[in-house]
PDB file of C-alpha atoms and ligand atoms in Angstrom:
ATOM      1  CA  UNK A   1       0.000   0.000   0.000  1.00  0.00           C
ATOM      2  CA  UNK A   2       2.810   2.420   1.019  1.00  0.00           C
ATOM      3  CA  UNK A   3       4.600   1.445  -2.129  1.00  0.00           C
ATOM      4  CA  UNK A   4       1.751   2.261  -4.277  1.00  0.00           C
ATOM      5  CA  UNK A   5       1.162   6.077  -2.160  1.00  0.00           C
ATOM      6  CA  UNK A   6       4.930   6.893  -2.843  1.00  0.00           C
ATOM      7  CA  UNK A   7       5.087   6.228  -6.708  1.00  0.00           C
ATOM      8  CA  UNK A   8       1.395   8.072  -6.733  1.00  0.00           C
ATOM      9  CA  UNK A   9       3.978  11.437  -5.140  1.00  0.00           C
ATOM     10  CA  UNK A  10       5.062  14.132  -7.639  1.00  0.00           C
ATOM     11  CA  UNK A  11       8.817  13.562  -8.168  1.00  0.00           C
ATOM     12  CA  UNK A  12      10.329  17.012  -6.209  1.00  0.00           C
ATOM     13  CA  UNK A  13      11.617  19.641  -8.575  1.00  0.00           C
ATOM     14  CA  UNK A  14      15.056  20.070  -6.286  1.00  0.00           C
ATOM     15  CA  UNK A  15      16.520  16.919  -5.319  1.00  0.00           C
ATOM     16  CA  UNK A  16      19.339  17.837  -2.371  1.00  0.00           C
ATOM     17  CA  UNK A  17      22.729  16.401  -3.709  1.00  0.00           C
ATOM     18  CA  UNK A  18      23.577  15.244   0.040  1.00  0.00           C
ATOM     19  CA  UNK A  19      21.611  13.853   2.545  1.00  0.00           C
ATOM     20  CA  UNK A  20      22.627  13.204   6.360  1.00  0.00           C
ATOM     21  CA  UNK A  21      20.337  10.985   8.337  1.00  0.00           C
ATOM     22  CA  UNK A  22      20.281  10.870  12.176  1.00  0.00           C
ATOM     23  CA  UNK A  23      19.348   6.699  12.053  1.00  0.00           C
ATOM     24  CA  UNK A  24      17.494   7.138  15.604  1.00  0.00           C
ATOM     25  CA  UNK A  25      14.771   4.819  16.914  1.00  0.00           C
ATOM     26  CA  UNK A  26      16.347   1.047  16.569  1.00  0.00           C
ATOM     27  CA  UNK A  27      15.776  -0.128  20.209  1.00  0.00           C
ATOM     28  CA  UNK A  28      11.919   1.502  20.158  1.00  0.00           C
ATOM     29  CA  UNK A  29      11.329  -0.248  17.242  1.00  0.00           C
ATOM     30  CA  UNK A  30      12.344  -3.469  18.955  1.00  0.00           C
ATOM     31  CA  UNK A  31      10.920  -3.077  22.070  1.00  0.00           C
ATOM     32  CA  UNK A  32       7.331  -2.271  20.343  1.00  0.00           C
ATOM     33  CA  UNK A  33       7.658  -5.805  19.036  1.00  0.00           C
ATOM     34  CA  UNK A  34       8.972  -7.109  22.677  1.00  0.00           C
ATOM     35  CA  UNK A  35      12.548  -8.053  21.104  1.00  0.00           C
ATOM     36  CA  UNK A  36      15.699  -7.210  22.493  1.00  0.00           C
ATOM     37  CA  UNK A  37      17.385  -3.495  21.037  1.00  0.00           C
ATOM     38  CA  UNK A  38      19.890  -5.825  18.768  1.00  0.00           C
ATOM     39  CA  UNK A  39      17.022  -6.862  17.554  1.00  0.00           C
ATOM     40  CA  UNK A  40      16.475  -3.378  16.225  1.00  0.00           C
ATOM     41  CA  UNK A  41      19.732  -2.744  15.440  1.00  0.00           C
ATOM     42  CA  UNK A  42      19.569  -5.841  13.062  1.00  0.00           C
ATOM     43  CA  UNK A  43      16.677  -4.185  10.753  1.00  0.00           C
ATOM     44  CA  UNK A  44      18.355  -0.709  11.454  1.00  0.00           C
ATOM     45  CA  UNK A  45      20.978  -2.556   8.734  1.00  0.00           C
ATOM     46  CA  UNK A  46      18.188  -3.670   6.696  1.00  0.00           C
ATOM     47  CA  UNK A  47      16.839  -0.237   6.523  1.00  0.00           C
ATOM     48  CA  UNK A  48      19.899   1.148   5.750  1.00  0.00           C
ATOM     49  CA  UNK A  49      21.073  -1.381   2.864  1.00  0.00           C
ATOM     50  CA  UNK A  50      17.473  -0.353   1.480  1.00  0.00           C
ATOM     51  CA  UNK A  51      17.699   3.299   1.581  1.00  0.00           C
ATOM     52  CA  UNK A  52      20.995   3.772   0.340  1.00  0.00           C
ATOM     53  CA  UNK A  53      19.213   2.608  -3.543  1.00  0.00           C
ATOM     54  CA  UNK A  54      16.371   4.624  -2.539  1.00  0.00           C
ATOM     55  CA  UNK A  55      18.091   7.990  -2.437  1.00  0.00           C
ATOM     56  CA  UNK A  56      20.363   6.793  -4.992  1.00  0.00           C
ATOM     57  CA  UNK A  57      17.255   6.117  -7.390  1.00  0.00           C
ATOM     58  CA  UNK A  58      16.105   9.609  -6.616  1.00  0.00           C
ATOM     59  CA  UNK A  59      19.089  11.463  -7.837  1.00  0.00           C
ATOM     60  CA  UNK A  60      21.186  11.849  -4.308  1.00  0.00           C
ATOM     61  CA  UNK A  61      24.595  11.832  -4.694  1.00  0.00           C
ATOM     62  CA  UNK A  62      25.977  11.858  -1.194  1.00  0.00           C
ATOM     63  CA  UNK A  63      24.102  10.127   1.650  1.00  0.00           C
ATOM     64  CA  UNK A  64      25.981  10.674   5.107  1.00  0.00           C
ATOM     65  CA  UNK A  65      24.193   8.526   8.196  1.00  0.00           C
ATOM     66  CA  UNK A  66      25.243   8.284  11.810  1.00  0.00           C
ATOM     67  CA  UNK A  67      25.556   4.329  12.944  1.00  0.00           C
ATOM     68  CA  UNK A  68      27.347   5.146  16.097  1.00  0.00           C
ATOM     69  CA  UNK A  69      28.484   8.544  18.018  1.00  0.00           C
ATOM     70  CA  UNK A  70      31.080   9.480  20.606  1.00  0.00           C
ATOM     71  CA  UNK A  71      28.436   9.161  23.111  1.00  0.00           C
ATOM     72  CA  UNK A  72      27.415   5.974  22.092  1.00  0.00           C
ATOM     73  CA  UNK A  73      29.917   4.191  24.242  1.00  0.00           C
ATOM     74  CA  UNK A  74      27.901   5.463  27.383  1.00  0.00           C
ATOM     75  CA  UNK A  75      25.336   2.589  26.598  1.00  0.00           C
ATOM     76  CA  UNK A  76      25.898  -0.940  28.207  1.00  0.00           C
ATOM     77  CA  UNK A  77      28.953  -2.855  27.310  1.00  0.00           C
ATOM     78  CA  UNK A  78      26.237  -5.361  25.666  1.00  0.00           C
ATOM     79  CA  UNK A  79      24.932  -3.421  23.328  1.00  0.00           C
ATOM     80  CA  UNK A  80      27.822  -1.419  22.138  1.00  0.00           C
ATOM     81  CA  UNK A  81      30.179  -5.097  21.700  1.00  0.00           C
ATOM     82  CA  UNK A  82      26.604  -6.349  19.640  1.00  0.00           C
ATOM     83  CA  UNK A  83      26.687  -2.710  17.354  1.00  0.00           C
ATOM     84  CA  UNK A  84      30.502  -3.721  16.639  1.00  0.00           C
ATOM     85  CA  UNK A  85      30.211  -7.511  15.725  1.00  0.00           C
ATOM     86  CA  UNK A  86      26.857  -6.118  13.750  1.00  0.00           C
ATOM     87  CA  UNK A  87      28.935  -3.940  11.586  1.00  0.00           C
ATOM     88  CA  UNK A  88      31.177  -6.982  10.656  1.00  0.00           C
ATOM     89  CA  UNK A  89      28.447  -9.322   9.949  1.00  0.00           C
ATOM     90  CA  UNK A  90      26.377  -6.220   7.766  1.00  0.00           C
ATOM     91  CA  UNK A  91      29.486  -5.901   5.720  1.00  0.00           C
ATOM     92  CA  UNK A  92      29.933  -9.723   4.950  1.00  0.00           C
ATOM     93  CA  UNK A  93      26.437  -9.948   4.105  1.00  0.00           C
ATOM     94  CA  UNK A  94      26.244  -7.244   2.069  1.00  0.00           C
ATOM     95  CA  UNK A  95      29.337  -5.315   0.746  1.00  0.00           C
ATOM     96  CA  UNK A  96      29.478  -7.399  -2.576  1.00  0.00           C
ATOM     97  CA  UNK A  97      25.675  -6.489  -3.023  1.00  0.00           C
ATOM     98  CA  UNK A  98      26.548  -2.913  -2.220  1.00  0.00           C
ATOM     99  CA  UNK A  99      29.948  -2.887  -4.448  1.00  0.00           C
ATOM    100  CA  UNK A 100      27.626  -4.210  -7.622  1.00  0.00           C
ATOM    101  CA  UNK A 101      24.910  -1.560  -7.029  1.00  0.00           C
ATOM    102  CA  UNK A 102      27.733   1.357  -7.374  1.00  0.00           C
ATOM    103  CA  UNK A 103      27.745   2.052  -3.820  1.00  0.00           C
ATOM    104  CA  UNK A 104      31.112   4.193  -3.042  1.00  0.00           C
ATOM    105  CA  UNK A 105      31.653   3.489   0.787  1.00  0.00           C
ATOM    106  CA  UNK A 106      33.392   5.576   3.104  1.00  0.00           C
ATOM    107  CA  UNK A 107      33.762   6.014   6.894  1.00  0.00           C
ATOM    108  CA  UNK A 108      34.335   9.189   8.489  1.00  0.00           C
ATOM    109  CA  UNK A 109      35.025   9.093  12.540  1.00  0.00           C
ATOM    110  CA  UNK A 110      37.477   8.135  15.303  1.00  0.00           C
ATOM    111  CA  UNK A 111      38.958   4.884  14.120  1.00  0.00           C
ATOM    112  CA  UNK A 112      41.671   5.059  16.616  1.00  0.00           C
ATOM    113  CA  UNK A 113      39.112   3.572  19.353  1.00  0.00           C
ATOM    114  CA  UNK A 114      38.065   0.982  17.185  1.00  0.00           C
ATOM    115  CA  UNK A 115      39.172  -2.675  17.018  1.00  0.00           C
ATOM    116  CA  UNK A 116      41.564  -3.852  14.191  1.00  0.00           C
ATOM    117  CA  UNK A 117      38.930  -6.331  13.099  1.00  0.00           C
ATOM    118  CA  UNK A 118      36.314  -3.704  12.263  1.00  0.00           C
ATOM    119  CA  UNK A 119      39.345  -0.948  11.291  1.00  0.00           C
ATOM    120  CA  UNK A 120      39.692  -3.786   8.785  1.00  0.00           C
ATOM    121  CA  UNK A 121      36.241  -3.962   7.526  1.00  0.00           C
ATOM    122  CA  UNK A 122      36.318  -0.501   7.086  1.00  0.00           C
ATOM    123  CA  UNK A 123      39.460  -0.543   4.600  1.00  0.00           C
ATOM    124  CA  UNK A 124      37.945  -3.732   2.594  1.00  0.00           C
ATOM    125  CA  UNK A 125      34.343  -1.593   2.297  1.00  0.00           C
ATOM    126  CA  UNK A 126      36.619   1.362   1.275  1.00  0.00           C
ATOM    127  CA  UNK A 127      38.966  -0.539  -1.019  1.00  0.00           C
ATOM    128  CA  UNK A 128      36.490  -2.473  -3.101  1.00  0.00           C
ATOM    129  CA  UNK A 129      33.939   0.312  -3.613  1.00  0.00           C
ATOM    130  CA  UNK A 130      36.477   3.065  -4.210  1.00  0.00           C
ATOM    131  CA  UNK A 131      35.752   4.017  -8.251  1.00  0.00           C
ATOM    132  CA  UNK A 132      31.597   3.240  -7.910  1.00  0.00           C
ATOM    133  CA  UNK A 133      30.102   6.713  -8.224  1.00  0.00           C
ATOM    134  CA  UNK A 134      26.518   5.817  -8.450  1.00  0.00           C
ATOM    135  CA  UNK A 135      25.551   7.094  -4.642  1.00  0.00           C
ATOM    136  CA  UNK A 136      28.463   7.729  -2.136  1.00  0.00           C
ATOM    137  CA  UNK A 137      27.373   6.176   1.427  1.00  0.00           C
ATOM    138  CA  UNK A 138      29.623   7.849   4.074  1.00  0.00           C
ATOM    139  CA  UNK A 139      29.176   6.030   7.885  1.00  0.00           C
ATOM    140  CA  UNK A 140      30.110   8.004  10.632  1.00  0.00           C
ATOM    141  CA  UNK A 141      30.701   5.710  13.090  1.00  0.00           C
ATOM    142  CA  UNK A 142      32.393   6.579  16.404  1.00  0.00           C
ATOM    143  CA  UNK A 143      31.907  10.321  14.822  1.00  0.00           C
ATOM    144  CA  UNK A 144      31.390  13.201  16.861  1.00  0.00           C
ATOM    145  CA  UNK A 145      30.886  16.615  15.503  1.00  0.00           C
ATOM    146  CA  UNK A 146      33.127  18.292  18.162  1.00  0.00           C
ATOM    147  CA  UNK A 147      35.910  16.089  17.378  1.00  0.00           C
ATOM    148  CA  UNK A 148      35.727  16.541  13.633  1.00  0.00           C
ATOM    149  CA  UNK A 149      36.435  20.230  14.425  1.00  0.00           C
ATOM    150  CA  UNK A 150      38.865  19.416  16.534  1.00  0.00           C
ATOM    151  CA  UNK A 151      40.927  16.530  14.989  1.00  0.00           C
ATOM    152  CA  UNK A 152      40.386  19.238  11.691  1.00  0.00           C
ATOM    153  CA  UNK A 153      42.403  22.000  13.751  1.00  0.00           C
ATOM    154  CA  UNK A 154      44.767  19.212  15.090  1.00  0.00           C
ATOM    155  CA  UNK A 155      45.738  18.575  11.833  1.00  0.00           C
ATOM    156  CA  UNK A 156      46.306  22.431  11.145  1.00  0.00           C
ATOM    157  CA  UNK A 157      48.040  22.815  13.541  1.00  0.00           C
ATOM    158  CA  UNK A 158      50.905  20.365  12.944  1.00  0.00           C
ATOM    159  CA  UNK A 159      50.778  21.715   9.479  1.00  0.00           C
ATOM    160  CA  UNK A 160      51.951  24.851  10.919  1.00  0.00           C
ATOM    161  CA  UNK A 161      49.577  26.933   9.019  1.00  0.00           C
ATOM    162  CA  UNK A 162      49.374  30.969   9.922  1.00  0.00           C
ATOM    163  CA  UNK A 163      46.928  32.225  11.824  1.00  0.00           C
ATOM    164  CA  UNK A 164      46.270  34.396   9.123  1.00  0.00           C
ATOM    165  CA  UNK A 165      45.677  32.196   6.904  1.00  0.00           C
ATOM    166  CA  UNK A 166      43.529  29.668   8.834  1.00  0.00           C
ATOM    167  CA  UNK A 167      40.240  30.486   7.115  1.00  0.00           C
ATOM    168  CA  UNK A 168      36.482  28.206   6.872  1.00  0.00           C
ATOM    169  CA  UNK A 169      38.040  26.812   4.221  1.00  0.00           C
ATOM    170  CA  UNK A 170      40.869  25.773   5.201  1.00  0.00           C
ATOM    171  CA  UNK A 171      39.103  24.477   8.158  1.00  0.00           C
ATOM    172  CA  UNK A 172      36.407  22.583   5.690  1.00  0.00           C
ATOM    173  CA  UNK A 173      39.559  20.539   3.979  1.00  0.00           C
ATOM    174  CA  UNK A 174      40.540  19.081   6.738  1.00  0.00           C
ATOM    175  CA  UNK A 175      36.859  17.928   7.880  1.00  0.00           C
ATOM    176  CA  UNK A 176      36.153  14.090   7.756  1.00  0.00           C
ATOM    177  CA  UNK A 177      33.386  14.961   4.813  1.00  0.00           C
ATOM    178  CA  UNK A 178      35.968  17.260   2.848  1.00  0.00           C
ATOM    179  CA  UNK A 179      35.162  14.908   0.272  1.00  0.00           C
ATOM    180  CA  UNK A 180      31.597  16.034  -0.189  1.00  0.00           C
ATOM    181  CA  UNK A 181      29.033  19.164  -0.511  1.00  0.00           C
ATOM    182  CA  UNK A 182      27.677  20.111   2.869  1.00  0.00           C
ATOM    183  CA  UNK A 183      24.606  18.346   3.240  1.00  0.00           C
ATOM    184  CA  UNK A 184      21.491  20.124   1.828  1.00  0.00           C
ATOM    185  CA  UNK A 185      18.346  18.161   3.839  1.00  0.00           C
ATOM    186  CA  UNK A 186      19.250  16.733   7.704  1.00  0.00           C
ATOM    187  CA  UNK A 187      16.745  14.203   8.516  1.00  0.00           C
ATOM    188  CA  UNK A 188      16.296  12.590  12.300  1.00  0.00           C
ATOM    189  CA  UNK A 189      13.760   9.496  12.195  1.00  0.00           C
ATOM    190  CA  UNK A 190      12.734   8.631  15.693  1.00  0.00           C
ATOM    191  CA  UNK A 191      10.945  11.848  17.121  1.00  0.00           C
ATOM    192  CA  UNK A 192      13.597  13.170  18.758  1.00  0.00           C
ATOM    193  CA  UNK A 193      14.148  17.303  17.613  1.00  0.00           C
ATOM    194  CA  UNK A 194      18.227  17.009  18.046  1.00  0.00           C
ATOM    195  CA  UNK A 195      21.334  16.999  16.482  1.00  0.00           C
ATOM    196  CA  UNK A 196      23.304  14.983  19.416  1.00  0.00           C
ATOM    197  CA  UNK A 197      26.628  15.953  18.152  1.00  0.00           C
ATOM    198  CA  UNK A 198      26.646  14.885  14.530  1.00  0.00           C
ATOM    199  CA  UNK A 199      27.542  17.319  11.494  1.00  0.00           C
ATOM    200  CA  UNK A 200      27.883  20.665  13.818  1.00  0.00           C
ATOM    201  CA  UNK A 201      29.932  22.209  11.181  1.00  0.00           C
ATOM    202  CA  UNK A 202      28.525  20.756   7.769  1.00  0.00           C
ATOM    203  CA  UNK A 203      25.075  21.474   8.811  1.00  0.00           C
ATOM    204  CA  UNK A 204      24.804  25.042   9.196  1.00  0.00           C
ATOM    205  CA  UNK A 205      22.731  25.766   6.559  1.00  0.00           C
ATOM    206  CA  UNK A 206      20.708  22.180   5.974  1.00  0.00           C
ATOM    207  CA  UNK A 207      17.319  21.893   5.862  1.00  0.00           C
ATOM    208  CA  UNK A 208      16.308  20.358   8.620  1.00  0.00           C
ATOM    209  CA  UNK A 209      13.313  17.430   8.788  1.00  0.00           C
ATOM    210  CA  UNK A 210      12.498  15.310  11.848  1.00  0.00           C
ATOM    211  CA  UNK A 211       9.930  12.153  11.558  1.00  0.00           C
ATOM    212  CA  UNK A 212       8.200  10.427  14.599  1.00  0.00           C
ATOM    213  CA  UNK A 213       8.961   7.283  12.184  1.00  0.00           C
ATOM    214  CA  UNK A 214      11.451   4.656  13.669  1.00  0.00           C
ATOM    215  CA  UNK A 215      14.208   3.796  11.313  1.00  0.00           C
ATOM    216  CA  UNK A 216      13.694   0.422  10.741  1.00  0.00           C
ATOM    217  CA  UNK A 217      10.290   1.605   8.920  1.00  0.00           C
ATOM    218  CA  UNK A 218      11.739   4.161   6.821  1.00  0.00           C
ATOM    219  CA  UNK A 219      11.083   3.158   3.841  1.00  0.00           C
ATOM    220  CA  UNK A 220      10.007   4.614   0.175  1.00  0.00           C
ATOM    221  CA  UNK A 221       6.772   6.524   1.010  1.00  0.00           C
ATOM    222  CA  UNK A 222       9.394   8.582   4.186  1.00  0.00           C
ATOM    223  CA  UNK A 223      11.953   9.546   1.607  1.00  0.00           C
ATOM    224  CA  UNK A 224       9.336  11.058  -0.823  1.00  0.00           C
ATOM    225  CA  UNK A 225       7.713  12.637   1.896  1.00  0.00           C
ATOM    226  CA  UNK A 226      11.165  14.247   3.235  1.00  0.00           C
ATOM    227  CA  UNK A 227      12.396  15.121  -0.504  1.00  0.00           C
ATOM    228  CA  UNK A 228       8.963  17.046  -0.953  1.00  0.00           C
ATOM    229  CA  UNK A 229       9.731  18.916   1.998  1.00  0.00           C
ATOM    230  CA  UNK A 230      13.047  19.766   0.731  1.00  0.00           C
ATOM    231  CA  UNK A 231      11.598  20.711  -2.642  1.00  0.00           C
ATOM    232  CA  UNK A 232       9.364  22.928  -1.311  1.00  0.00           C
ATOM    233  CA  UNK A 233      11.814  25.365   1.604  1.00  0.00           C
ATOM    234  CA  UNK A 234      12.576  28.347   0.019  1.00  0.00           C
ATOM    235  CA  UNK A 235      17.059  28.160   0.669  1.00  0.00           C
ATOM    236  CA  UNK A 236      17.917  31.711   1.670  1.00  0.00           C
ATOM    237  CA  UNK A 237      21.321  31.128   2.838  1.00  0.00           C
ATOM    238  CA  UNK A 238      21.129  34.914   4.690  1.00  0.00           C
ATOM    239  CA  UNK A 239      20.014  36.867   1.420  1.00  0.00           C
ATOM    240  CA  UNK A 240      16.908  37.528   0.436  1.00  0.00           C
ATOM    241  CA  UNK A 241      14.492  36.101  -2.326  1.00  0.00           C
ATOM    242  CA  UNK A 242      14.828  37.463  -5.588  1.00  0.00           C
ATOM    243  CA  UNK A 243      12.358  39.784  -6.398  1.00  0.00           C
ATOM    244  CA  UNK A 244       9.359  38.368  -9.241  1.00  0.00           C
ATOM    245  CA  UNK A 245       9.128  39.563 -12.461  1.00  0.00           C
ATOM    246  CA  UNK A 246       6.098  39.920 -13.791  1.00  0.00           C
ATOM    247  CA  UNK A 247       5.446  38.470 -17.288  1.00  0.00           C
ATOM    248  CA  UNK A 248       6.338  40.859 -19.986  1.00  0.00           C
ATOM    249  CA  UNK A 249       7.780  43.389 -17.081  1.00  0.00           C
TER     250      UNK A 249
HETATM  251  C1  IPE J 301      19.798   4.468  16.922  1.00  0.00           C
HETATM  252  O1  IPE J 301      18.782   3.817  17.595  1.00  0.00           O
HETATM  253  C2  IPE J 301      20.973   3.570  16.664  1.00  0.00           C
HETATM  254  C3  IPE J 301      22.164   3.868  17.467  1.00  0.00           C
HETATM  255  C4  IPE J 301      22.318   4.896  18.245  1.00  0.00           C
HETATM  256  C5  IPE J 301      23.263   2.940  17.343  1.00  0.00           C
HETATM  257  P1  IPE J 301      18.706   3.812  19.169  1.00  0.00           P
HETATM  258  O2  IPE J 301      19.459   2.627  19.669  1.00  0.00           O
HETATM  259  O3  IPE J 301      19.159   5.102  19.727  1.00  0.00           O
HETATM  260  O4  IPE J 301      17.154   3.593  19.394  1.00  0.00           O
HETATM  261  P2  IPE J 301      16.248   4.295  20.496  1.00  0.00           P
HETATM  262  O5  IPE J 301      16.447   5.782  20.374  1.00  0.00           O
HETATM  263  O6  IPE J 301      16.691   3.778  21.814  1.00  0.00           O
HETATM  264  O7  IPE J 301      14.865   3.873  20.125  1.00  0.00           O
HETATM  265  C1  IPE J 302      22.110   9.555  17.856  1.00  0.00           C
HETATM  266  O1  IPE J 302      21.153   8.777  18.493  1.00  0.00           O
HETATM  267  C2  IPE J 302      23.237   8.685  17.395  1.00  0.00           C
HETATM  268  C3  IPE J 302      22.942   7.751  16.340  1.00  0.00           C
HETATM  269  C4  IPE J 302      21.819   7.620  15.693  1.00  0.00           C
HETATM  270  C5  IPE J 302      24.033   6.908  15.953  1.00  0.00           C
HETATM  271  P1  IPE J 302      21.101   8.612  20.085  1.00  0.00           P
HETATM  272  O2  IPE J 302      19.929   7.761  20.370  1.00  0.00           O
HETATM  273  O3  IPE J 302      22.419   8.152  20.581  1.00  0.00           O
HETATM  274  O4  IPE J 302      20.880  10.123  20.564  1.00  0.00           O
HETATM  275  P2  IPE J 302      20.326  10.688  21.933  1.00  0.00           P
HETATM  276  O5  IPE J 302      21.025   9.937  23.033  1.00  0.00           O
HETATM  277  O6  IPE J 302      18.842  10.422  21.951  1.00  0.00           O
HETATM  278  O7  IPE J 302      20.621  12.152  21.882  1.00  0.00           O
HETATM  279 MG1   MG J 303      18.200   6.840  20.183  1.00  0.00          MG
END
């Protein structure tokens, strides 16, 4: 039924070229259906691996998501041991899928913290997808939006730049998403109205779109309804709207 609403949805005039998703809701999800919060976590993956060709089919050309955050290690030593062996076991099962649908992967975040097993993982996701350029799926995974700024000035600073030359852009280079626009449309599933610490620098001028839906349920008829929202805000960006001119004025 859903499937049929979404294709029934005008295609959106202004598709954003980059999307960053807050992926929030997982253990909800689980607990409405009395399952444990891996549970959730497992059809986060799903929901992900689904989405990623849904933007992609829609024209997006970078898709940014936060999987885990510098705060996430707060949560029980359960759950954040099952969120590590679950990235291992969602790039096994799907990688090659991901690698033949033109999926460029890349991680952006702390991997210093991380264990060599999944630092691993990461490199083989990176390495085989490297020259697909269909979508580009960047994880930010033990990613923190303070310490992008801050491992971004680190690296100034032992590059000895000026102060006088140490401008936004300079900053921008040495972000983890230097490789991409900054992202047009922010979305947060899961009802929450919060960035907790994810693109604080990238995001200054998103649009930003928060949905009660849990992620494992967002699905097609979600991303239409988010990418109409997008197509119809009126970007400013601090100016003003050009002025209408009337027809034969
Ligand atoms: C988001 O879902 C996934 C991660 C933070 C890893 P949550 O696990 O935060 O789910 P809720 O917010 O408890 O429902
Ligand atoms: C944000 O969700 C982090 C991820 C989705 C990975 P949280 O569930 O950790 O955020 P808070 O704790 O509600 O702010
Ligand atoms: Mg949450």
């Amino acid at each position: 039924m859903s499937q049929v609403l979404s294709l029934a949805q005008p295609q959106p005039a202004v598709v954003p070229r980059h999307v960053a998703v807050v992926m929030d809701g997982n253990g909800r999800w689980a607990r409405q259906r009395y399952m444990p919060r891996f549970f959730g976590h497992k059809a986060g993956v799903d929901a992900l691996v689904r989405a990623v060709n849904l933007f992609a089919d829609r024209g997006v050309e970078y898709l940014t998501v936060f999987a885990f955050s510098s705060e996430n290690w707060k949560r029980p030593t359960e759950e954040v041991s099952g969120l590590m062996s679950l990235v291992l076991v969602a790039v096994s099962k799907y990688l090659g899928r991901m690698a033949k649908d033109g999926v460029r992967i890349r991680i952006v975040g702390d991997r210093d913290a991380v264990s060599d097993k999944l630092r691993e993982a990461w490199e083989q996701a990176e390495d085989l997808t490297r020259d697909n350029r269909r979508i580009t799926l960047a994880v930010a995974f033990n990613y923190g939006g303070r310490w992008d700024v801050v491992q971004a000035c680190r690296q100034a600073l032992a590059e000895g730049i000026a102060p006088d030359r140490f401008d936004e852009q300079y900053l921008s280079q040495h972000m983890a998403l230097s490789f991409a626009p900054d992202p047009d449309l922010f979305i947060r599933t899961g009802g929450e109205m919060r960035m907790s610490n994810f693109l604080l620098w990238q995001a200054a001028y998103s649009e930003l779109f928060f949905t009660d839906c849990l992620w494992p349920d967002f699905g097609a008829s979600e991303i239409d309804a988010a990418l109409a929202a997008y197509a119809a805000r009126d970007r400013r960006f601090g100016g003003i709207r050009p002025p209408v001119v009337a027809e034969g004025g």
